[in-house]
XYZ file of C-alpha atoms in Angstrom:
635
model
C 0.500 -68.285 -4.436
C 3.557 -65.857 -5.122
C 2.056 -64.493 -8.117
C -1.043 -63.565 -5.959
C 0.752 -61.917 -2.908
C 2.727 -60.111 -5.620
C -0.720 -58.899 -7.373
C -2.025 -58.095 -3.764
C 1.410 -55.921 -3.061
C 0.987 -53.896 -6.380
C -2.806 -53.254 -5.393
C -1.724 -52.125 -2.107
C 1.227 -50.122 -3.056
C -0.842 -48.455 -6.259
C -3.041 -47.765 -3.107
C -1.319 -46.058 -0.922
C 0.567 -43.654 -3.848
C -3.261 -42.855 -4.798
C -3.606 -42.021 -0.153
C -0.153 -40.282 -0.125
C -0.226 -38.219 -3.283
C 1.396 -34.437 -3.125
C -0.809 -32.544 -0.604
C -1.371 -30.159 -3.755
C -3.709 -28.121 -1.597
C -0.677 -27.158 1.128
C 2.081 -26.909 -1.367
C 4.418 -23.437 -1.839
C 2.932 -20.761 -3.737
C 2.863 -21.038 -7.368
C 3.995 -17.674 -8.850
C 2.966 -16.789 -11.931
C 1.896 -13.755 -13.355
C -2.044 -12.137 -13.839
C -3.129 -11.199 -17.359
C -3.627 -7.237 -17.050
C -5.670 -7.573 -19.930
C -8.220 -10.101 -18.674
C -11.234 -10.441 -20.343
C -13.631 -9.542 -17.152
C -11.859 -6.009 -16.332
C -12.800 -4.646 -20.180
C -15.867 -2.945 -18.525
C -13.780 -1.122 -16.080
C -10.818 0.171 -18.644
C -12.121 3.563 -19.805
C -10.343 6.617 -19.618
C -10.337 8.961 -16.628
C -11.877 12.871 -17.278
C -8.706 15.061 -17.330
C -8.281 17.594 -14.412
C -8.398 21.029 -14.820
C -4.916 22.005 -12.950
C -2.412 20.661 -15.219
C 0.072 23.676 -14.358
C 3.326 22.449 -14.169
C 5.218 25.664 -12.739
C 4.827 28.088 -9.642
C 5.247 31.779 -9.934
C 7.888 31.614 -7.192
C 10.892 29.118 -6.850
C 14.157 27.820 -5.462
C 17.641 28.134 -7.055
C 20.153 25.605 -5.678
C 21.871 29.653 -3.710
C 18.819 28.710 -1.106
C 17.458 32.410 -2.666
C 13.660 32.707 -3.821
C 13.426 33.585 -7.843
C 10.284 35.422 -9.448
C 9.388 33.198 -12.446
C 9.032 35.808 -14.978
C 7.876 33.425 -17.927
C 4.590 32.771 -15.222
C 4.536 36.575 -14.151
C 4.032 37.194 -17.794
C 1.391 34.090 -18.825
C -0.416 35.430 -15.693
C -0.544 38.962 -16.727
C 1.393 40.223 -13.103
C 3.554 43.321 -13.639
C 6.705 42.350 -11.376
C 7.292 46.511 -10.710
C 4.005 47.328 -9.459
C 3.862 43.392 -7.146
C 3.885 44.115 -3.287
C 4.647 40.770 -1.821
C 4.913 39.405 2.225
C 5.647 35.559 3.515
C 4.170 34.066 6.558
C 6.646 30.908 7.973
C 4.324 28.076 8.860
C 4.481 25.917 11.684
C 3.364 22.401 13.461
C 0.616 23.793 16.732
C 0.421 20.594 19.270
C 1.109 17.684 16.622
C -0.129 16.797 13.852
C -3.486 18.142 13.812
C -3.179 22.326 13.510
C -0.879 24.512 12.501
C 0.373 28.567 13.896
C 0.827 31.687 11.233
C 3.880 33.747 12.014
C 3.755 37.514 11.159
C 4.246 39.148 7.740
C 7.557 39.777 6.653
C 8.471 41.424 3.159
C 9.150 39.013 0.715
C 12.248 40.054 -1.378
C 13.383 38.361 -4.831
C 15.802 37.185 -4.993
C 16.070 36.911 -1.437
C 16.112 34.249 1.334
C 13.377 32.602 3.065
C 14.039 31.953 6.598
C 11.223 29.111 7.118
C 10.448 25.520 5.976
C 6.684 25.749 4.918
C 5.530 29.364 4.329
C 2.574 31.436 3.342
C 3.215 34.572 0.371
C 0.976 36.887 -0.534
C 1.033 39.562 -3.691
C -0.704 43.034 -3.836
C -0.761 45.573 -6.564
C -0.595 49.315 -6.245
C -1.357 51.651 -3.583
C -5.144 50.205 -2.668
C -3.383 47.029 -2.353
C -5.007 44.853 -4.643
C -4.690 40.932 -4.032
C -3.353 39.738 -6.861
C -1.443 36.430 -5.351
C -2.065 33.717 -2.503
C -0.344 30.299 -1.924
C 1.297 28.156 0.300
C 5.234 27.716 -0.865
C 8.318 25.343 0.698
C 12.162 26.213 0.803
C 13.580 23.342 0.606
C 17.006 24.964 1.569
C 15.894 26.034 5.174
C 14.291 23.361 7.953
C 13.673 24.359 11.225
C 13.160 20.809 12.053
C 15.537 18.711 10.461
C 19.112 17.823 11.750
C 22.066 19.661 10.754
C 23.286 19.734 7.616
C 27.038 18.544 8.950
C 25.612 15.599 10.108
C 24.642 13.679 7.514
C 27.067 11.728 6.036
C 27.932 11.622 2.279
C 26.474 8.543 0.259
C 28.893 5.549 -1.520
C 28.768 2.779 -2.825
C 28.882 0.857 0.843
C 26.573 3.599 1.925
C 23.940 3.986 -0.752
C 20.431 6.118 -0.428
C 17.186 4.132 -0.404
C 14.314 6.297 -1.947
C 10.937 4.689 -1.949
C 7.832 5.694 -4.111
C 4.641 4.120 -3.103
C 1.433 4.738 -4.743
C -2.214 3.285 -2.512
C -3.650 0.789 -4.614
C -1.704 -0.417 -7.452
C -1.421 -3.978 -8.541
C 1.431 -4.794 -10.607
C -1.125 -5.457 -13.353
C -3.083 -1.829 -12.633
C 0.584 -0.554 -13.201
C 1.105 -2.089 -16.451
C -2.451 -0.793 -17.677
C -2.293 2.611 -16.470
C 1.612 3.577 -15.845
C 2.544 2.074 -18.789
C 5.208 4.519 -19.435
C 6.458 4.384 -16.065
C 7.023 1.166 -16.239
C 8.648 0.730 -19.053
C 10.795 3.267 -18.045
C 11.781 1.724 -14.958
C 12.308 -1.928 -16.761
C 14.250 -0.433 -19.694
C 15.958 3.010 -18.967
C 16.638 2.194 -15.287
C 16.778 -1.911 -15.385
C 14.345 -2.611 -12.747
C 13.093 -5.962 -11.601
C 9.835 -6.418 -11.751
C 9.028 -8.569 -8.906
C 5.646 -10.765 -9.512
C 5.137 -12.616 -6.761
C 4.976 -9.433 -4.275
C 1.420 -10.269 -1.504
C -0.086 -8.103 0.167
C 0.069 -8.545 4.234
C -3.240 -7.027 5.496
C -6.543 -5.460 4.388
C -6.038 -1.913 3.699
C -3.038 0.600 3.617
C -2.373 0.580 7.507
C -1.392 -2.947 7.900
C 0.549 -2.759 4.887
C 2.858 -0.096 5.839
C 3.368 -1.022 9.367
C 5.460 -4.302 8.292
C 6.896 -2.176 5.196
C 8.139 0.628 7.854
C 8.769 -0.937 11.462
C 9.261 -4.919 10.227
C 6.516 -5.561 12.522
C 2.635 -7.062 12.623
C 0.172 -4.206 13.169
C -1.347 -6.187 15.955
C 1.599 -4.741 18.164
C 0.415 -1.273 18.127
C -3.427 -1.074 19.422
C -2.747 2.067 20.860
C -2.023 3.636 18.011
C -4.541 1.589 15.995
C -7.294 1.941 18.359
C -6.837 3.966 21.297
C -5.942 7.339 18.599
C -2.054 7.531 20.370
C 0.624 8.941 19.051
C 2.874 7.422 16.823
C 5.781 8.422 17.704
C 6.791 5.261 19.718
C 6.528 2.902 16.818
C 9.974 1.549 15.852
C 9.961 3.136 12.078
C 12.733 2.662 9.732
C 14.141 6.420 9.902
C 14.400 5.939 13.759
C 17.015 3.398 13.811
C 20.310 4.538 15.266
C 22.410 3.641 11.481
C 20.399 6.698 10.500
C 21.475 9.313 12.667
C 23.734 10.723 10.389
C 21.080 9.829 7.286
C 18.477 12.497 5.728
C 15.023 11.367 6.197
C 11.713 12.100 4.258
C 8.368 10.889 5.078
C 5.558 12.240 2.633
C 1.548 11.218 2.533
C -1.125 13.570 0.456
C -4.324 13.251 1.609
C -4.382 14.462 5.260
C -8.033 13.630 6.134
C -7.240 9.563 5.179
C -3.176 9.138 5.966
C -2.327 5.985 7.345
C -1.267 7.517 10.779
C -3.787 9.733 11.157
C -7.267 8.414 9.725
C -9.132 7.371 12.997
C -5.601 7.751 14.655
C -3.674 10.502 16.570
C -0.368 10.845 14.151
C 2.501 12.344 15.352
C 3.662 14.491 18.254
C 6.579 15.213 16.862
C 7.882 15.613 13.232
C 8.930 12.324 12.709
C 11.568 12.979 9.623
C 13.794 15.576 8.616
C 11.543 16.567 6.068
C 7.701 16.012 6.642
C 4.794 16.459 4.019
C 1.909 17.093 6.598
C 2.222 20.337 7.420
C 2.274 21.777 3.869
C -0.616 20.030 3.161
C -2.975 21.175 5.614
C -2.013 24.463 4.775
C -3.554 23.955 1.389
C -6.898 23.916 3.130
C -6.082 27.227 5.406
C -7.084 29.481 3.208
C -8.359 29.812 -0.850
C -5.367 30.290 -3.269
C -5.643 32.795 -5.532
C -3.754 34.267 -8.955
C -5.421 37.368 -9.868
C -8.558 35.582 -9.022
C -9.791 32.941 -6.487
C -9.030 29.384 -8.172
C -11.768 27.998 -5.870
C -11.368 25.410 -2.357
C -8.643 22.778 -3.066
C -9.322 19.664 -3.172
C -7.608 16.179 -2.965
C -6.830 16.687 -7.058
C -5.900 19.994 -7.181
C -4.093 23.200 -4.985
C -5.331 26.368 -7.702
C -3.775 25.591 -10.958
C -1.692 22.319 -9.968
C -1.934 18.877 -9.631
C -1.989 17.847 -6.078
C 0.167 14.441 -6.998
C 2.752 17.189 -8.972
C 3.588 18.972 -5.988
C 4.095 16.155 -3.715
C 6.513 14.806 -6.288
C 8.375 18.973 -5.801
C 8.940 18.145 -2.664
C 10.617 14.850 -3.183
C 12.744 16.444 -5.794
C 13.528 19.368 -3.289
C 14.787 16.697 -0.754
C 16.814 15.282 -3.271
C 18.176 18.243 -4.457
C 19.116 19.748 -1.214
C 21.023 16.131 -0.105
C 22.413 15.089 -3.809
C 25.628 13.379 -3.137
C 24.238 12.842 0.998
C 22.946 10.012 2.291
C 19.387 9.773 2.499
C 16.212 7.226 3.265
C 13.014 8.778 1.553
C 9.496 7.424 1.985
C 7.211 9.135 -0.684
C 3.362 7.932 -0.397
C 0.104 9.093 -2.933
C -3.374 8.140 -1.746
C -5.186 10.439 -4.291
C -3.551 9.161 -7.488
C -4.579 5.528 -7.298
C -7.521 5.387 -4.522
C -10.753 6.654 -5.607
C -11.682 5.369 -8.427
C -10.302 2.174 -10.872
C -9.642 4.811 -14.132
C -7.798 7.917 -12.347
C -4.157 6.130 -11.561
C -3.485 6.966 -15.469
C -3.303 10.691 -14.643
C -0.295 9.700 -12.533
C 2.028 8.243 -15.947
C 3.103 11.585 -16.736
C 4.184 12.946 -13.553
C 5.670 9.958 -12.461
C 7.592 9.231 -15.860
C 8.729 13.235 -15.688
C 10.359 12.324 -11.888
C 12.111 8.811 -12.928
C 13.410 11.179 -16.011
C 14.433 14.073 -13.793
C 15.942 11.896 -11.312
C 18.160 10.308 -13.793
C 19.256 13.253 -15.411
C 19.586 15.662 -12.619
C 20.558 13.414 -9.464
C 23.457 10.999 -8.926
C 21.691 7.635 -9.095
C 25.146 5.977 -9.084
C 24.443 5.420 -5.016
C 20.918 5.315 -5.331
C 18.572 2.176 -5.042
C 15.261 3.553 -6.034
C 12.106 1.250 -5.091
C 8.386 2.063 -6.540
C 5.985 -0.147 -4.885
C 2.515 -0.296 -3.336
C 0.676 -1.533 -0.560
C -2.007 -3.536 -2.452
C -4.414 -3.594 -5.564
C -7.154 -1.672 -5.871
C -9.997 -2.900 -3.434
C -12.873 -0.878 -3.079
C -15.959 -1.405 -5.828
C -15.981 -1.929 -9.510
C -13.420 -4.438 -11.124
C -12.352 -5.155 -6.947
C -15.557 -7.021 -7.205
C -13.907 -9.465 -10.645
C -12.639 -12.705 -9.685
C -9.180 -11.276 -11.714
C -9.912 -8.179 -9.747
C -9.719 -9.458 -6.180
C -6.452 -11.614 -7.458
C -5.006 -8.013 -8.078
C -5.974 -6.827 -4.715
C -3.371 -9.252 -3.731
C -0.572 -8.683 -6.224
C 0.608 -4.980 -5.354
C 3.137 -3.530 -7.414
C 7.048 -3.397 -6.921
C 9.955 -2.502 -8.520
C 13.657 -2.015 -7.335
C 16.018 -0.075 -8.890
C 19.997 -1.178 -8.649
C 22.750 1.253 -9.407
C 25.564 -0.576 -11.683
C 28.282 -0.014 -9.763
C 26.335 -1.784 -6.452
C 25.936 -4.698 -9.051
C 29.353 -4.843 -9.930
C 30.864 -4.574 -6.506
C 28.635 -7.231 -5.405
C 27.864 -9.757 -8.137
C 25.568 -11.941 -6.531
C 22.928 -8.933 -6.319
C 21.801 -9.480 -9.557
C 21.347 -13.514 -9.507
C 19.546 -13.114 -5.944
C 17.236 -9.827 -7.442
C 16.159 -11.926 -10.572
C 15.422 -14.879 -8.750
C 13.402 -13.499 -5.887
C 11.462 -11.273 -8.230
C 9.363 -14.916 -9.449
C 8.855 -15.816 -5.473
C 6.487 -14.831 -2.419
C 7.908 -12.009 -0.575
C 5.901 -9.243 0.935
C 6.699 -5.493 2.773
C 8.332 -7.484 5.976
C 11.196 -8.358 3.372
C 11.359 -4.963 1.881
C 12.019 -3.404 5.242
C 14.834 -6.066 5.998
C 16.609 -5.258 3.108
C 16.103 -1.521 3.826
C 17.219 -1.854 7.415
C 20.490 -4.119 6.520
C 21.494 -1.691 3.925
C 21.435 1.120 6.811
C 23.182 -1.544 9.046
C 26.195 -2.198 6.079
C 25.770 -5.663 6.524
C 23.401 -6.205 3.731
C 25.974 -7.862 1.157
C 27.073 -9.244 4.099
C 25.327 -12.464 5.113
C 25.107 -15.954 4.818
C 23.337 -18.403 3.308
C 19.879 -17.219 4.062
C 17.570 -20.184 6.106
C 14.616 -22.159 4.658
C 11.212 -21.976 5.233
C 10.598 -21.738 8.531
C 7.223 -22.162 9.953
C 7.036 -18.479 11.562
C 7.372 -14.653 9.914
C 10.564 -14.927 8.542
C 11.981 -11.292 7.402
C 14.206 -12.140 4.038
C 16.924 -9.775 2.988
C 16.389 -9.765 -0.930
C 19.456 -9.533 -1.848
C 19.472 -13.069 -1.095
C 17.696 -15.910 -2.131
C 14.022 -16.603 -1.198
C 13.099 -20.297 -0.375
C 11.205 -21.957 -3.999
C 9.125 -23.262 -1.052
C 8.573 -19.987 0.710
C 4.956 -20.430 2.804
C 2.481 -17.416 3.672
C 3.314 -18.360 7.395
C 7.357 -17.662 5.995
C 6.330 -14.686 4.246
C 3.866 -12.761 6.789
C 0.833 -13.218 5.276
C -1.981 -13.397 7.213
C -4.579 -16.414 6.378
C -7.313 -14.621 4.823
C -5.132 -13.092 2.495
C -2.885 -15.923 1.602
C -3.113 -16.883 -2.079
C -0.720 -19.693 -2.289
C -3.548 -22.798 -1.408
C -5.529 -24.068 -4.041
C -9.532 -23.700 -3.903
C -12.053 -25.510 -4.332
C -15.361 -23.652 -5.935
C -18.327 -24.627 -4.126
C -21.714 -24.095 -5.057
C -23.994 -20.805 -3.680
C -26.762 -22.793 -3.164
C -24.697 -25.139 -0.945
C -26.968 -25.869 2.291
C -23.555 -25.771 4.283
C -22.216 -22.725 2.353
C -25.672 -20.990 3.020
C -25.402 -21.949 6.746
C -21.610 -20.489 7.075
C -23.044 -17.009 5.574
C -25.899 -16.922 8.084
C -23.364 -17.575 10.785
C -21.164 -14.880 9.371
C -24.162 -12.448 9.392
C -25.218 -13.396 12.898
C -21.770 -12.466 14.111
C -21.628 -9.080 12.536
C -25.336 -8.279 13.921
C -23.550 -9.544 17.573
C -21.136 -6.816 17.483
C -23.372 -4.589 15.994
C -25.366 -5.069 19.710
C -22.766 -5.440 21.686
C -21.532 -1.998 20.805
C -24.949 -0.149 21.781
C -25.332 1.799 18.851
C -27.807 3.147 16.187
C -27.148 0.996 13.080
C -29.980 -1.809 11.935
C -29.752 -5.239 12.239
C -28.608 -6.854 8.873
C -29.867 -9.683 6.935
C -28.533 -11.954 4.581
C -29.646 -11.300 0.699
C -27.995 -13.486 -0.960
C -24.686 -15.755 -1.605
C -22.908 -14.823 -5.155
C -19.371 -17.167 -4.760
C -17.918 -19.385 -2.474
C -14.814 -21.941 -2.432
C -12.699 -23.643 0.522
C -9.545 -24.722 1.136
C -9.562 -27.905 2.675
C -7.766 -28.212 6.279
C -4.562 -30.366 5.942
C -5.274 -33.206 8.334
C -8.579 -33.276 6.238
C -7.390 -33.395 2.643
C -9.288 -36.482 2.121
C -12.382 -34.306 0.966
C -10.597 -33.047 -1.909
C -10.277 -36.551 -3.182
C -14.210 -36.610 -3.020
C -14.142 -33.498 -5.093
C -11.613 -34.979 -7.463
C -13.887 -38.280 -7.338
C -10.851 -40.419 -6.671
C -11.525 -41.431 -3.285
C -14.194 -43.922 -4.589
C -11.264 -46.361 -5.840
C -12.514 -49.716 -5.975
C -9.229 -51.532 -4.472
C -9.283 -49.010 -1.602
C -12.690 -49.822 -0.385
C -11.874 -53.263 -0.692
C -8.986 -53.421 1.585
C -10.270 -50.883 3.634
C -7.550 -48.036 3.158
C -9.743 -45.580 2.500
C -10.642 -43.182 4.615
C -14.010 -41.813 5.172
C -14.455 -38.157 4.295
C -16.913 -36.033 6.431
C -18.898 -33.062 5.711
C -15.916 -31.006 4.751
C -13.516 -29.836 7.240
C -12.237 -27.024 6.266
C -11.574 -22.732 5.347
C -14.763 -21.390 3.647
C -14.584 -18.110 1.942
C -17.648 -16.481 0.738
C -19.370 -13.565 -0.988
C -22.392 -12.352 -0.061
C -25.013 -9.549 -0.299
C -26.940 -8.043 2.983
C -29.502 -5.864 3.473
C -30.261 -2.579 3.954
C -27.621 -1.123 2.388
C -26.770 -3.518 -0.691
C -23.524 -4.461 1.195
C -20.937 -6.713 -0.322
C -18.819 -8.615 1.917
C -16.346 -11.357 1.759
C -15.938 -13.195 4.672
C -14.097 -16.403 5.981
C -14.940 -19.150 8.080
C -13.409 -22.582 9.585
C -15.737 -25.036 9.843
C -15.191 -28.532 11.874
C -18.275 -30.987 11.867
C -19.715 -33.047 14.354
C -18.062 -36.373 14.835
C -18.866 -39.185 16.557
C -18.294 -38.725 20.971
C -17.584 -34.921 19.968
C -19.048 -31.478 20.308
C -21.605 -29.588 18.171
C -20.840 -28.646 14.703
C -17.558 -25.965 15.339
C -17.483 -22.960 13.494
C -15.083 -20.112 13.896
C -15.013 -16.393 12.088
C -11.733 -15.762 10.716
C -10.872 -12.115 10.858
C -13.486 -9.750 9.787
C -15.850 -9.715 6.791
C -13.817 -7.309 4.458
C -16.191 -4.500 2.634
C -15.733 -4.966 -0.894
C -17.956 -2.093 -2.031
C -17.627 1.401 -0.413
C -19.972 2.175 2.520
C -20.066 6.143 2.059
C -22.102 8.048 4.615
C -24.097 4.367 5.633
C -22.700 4.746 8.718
C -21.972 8.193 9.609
C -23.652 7.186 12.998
C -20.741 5.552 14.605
C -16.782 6.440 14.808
C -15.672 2.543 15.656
C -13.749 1.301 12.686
C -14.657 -1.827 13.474
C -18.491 -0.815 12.733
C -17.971 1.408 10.193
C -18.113 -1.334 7.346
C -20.834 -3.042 9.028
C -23.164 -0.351 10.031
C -26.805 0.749 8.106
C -27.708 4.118 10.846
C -30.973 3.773 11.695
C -31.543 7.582 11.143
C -31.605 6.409 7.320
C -33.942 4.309 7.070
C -36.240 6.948 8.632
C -35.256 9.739 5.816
């Protein structure tokens, strides 16, 4: 009798390990690096074309006197006689925002000479019929009608360092590694950068990314800026903060027409930072530059002879070469470099490797924490559409810079920096850390907490939780990669049925917004998984085929597994249009005394393939993923 109640113990103990095994599917993110070098990206690793403005120098520049300088070495390459050159300046300024701009009157230009005027205009004749010979738009970055005075901003130390950050759009950490590849070793070697791998992503596209990154808060606080096309001004930024009154500031995006504040928004009403990138771009488009001849409209590549991602990096280096040795918070942002198209971010090594070299050389880094980073991995088309491509969509790249001395007078930077580079952390932490360096209690604080089961901000100069969740981290649930999947088959009858549902939603807002795009149809499914709700992990045993144990069923410990409770993601096709969506749904099934079969849309489908002029028809941004204008279908 004993030896059978002990056999019956073991069979029910051995039973209940096999119930209350490690919820794999809800565990902490596993952090480990993606190949960059993954078989299924070969197709999409060729070589971009080279650009044809690869000029590296103006005709006109900046000593550190504040005085403009004829280049002679250009005047000469350019065939310009500096005698017989007439030349006038036109300051530029902001009209009503961000959206025009106001041309002061001609002045003579002398050189050397001063400039009295932040953004400016110069034109060059020759002789006495005044013929053009020179047109382009110029910045001093010695004289700025619109930043604070110069006596205000305090000098930098090591308990007051500068935080420069240089984001690129759409760079994974393994996109960086491909195509920056001297960059990056530059940063890792010369400059001892960690290389943080377990950096997420927090929303779809650039805007959600660098609201968290900027103001430490969810996107879904500002709909009036998101939505309603209000100013910006209100949102708490970084550079706002009271600890940076007496701190230069520098906020810098390239492409005008799709900037993060501005695309389908209404920007700024104000200039937001001391120094401010927008205006000097749209005056690129005011008018056509010209050296001796027209060099043709500019473009998002190139202003004339230069490369539009060159002289964005000019003006960072004229920030930092006006406040060397001053306190300063820079933001520094590239759409153009890294958006388009998978091959072009390798035109950005050499420019980029030229700035971390200049910087080192001709700055004081010994204050400086330098931090390259982006908002996510390339997402749009091509090797987006890869399994190892969408993984990079959620991997952007980031790497911080520490001076020595910060290291040494805080020891415990290092330990917490190399740590926290293998864990889940995301642009909420990189503004805390920004924001309690500007606050000088960065070094400062205690232990930091555990997971919590809310956004938790982490300062990462100390230690991330091993256990850190997406719900810890910020990460919204359609982008959180830290729950194992389960691969499900296309031809599912339940996995078909989610897709139709998803398709019958977007054709419901598609109505409800009284428009002209077509009704869509599904065309077909080409992957789907699910994660498998919590309360409900029972159905991966049935996938595992463990739940069948013999010993269970006989003493009844076993649960019964429905249809599959759980969060379906899948990819799909619809028609017209070819578009390629992934989409998300969580699906509860009809039990016994309950409701109908519950199924819920969780955020929207995301486009995975670009939608071009599909849906010119409509200015929603909602729609504009969505939409197929009937007016094409017609043509």
């Amino acid at each position: 009798m004993l030896l059978f109640v002990s056999v019956i113990s073991l069979v029910i103990l051995c039973g209940l390990w096999v119930v209350r095994r490690p919820r794999i599917l809800f565990k902490a993110c596993n952090i480990t690096a993606l190949d960059p070098w993954d078989e299924a990206l070969k197709p999409y690793l060729s070589p971009p074309e080279p650009l044809s403005c690869s000029e590296k120098y103006e005709l006109f520049y900046f000593q550190d006197d504040g005085n403009i300088h004829l280049n002679i070495s250009m005047a000469n390459k350019y065939g310009l006689d500096p005698e017989s050159m007439s030349c006038s300046h036109q300051i530029i300024g902001r009209l009503n925002g961000d959206m025009k701009l106001k041309f002061g009157p001609k002045s003579e230009l002398l050189f050397p000479g001063p400039v009295k005027g932040h953004i400016f205009r110069i034109t060059c004749s020759q002789g006495q019929v005044r013929k053009p010979l020179y047109d382009m738009t110029h910045f001093n970055p010695f004289w700025n009608e619109y930043s604070k005075q110069d006596a205000r901003v305090e000098a930098e130390s090591p308990d007051k360092p500068s935080v420069i950050v240089f984001g690129i759009d759409s760079v994974s950490r393994s996109h960086a590694i491909r195509n920056l590849p001297n960059s990056y070793e530059f940063l890792r070697k010369q400059l001892q950068s960690y290389d943080f791998i377990g950096y997420r992503k927090t929303g779809e596209n650039t805007f959600p990314n660098l609201v968290p990154l900027l103001t430490g808060k969810s996107p879904s606080r500002f709909p009036h800026v998101e939505h309603l096309k209000m100013f910006a001004d209100t949102m708490p930024f970084i550079w706002n903060e009271e600890a940076l009154g007496s701190v230069a500031t520098y906020f810098a995006e390239d492409r005008p027409d799709i900037s993060a504040f501005n695309y389908g928004k209404g920007g700024f009403n104000k200039v937001p930072t001391d120094f401010y990138f927008r205006p000097y771009t749209l005056a690129f488009y005011e008018f056509e530059p010209m050296i001796k001849k027209g060099l043709g409209k500019p473009n998002y590549d190139c202003y004339g002879n230069r490369n539009y991602f060159q002289i964005e990096i000019d003006y960072l280096k004229g920030f930092l070469r006006k406040y060397n040795h001053k306190r300063k918070f820079a933001f520094f942002w590239s759409n153009q470099v890294g958006h388009e198209a998978f091959t072009t971010l390798s035109r950005g090594d050499e420019p980029l490797l030229e700035f971390l070299q200049w910087m080192k050389s001709h700055t004081d880094m010994s204050n400086t924490i330098l931090i390259v980073l982006s908002d996510h991995g390339f997402r749009i088309g091509g090797a987006s559409l890869t399994h190892t491509g969408r993984a990079e969509n959620n991997n952007p790249w980031k790497m911080i810079h520490i001076p020595d001395n910060l290291k040494q007078l805080h020891p415990a930077v290092h330990s917490s920096l190399n740590q926290n580079s293998q864990r889940l952390v995301t642009h909420y932490d990189v503004y805390q850390t920004i924001y309690d360096l500007f606050q000088g209690n960065a070094f400062s604080k205690g232990n930091a907490p555990g997971t919590k089961k809310s956004l938790y901000r982490r300062n990462l100069f100390q230690k991330v939780p091993y256990d850190r969740t997406c719900v810890d981290a910020g990460i919204e649930d359609i982008f959180c990669t830290c729950k194992d999947k389960v691969i499900k088959s296309a031809r599912d009858p339940l996995i078909i049925r989610l897709t139709k549902f998803l398709v019958a939603n977007m054709n419901k807002l598609i109505s409800e917004s009284k428009n002209d795009c077509l009704t869509i149809r599904l065309l077909n499914i080409t992957e789907a998984s699910v994660v498998y709700s919590e309360k409900d992990d029972g159905n991966l045993h049935k996938e595992l085929d463990i739940h069948h144990n013999i010993f269970l069923k006989f003493f009844g410990l076993n649960r019964e597994v429905d249809a599959g409770t759980g969060r379906y993601t899948v990819l799909f096709f619809t028609d017209p249009g070819d578009a390629y969506f992934e989409g998300t749904v969580d699906y509860a099934p009809y039990m016994q005394g309950g409701d109908a079969d519950q199924m819920t849309v969780i955020g929207a489908p995301v486009r995975l393939n670009r939608y071009g002029r599909q849906s010119h028809c409509v200015d929603l941004t909602a729609l504009k993923p969505i939409c197929y204008c009937k007016d094409l279908l017609t043509r």
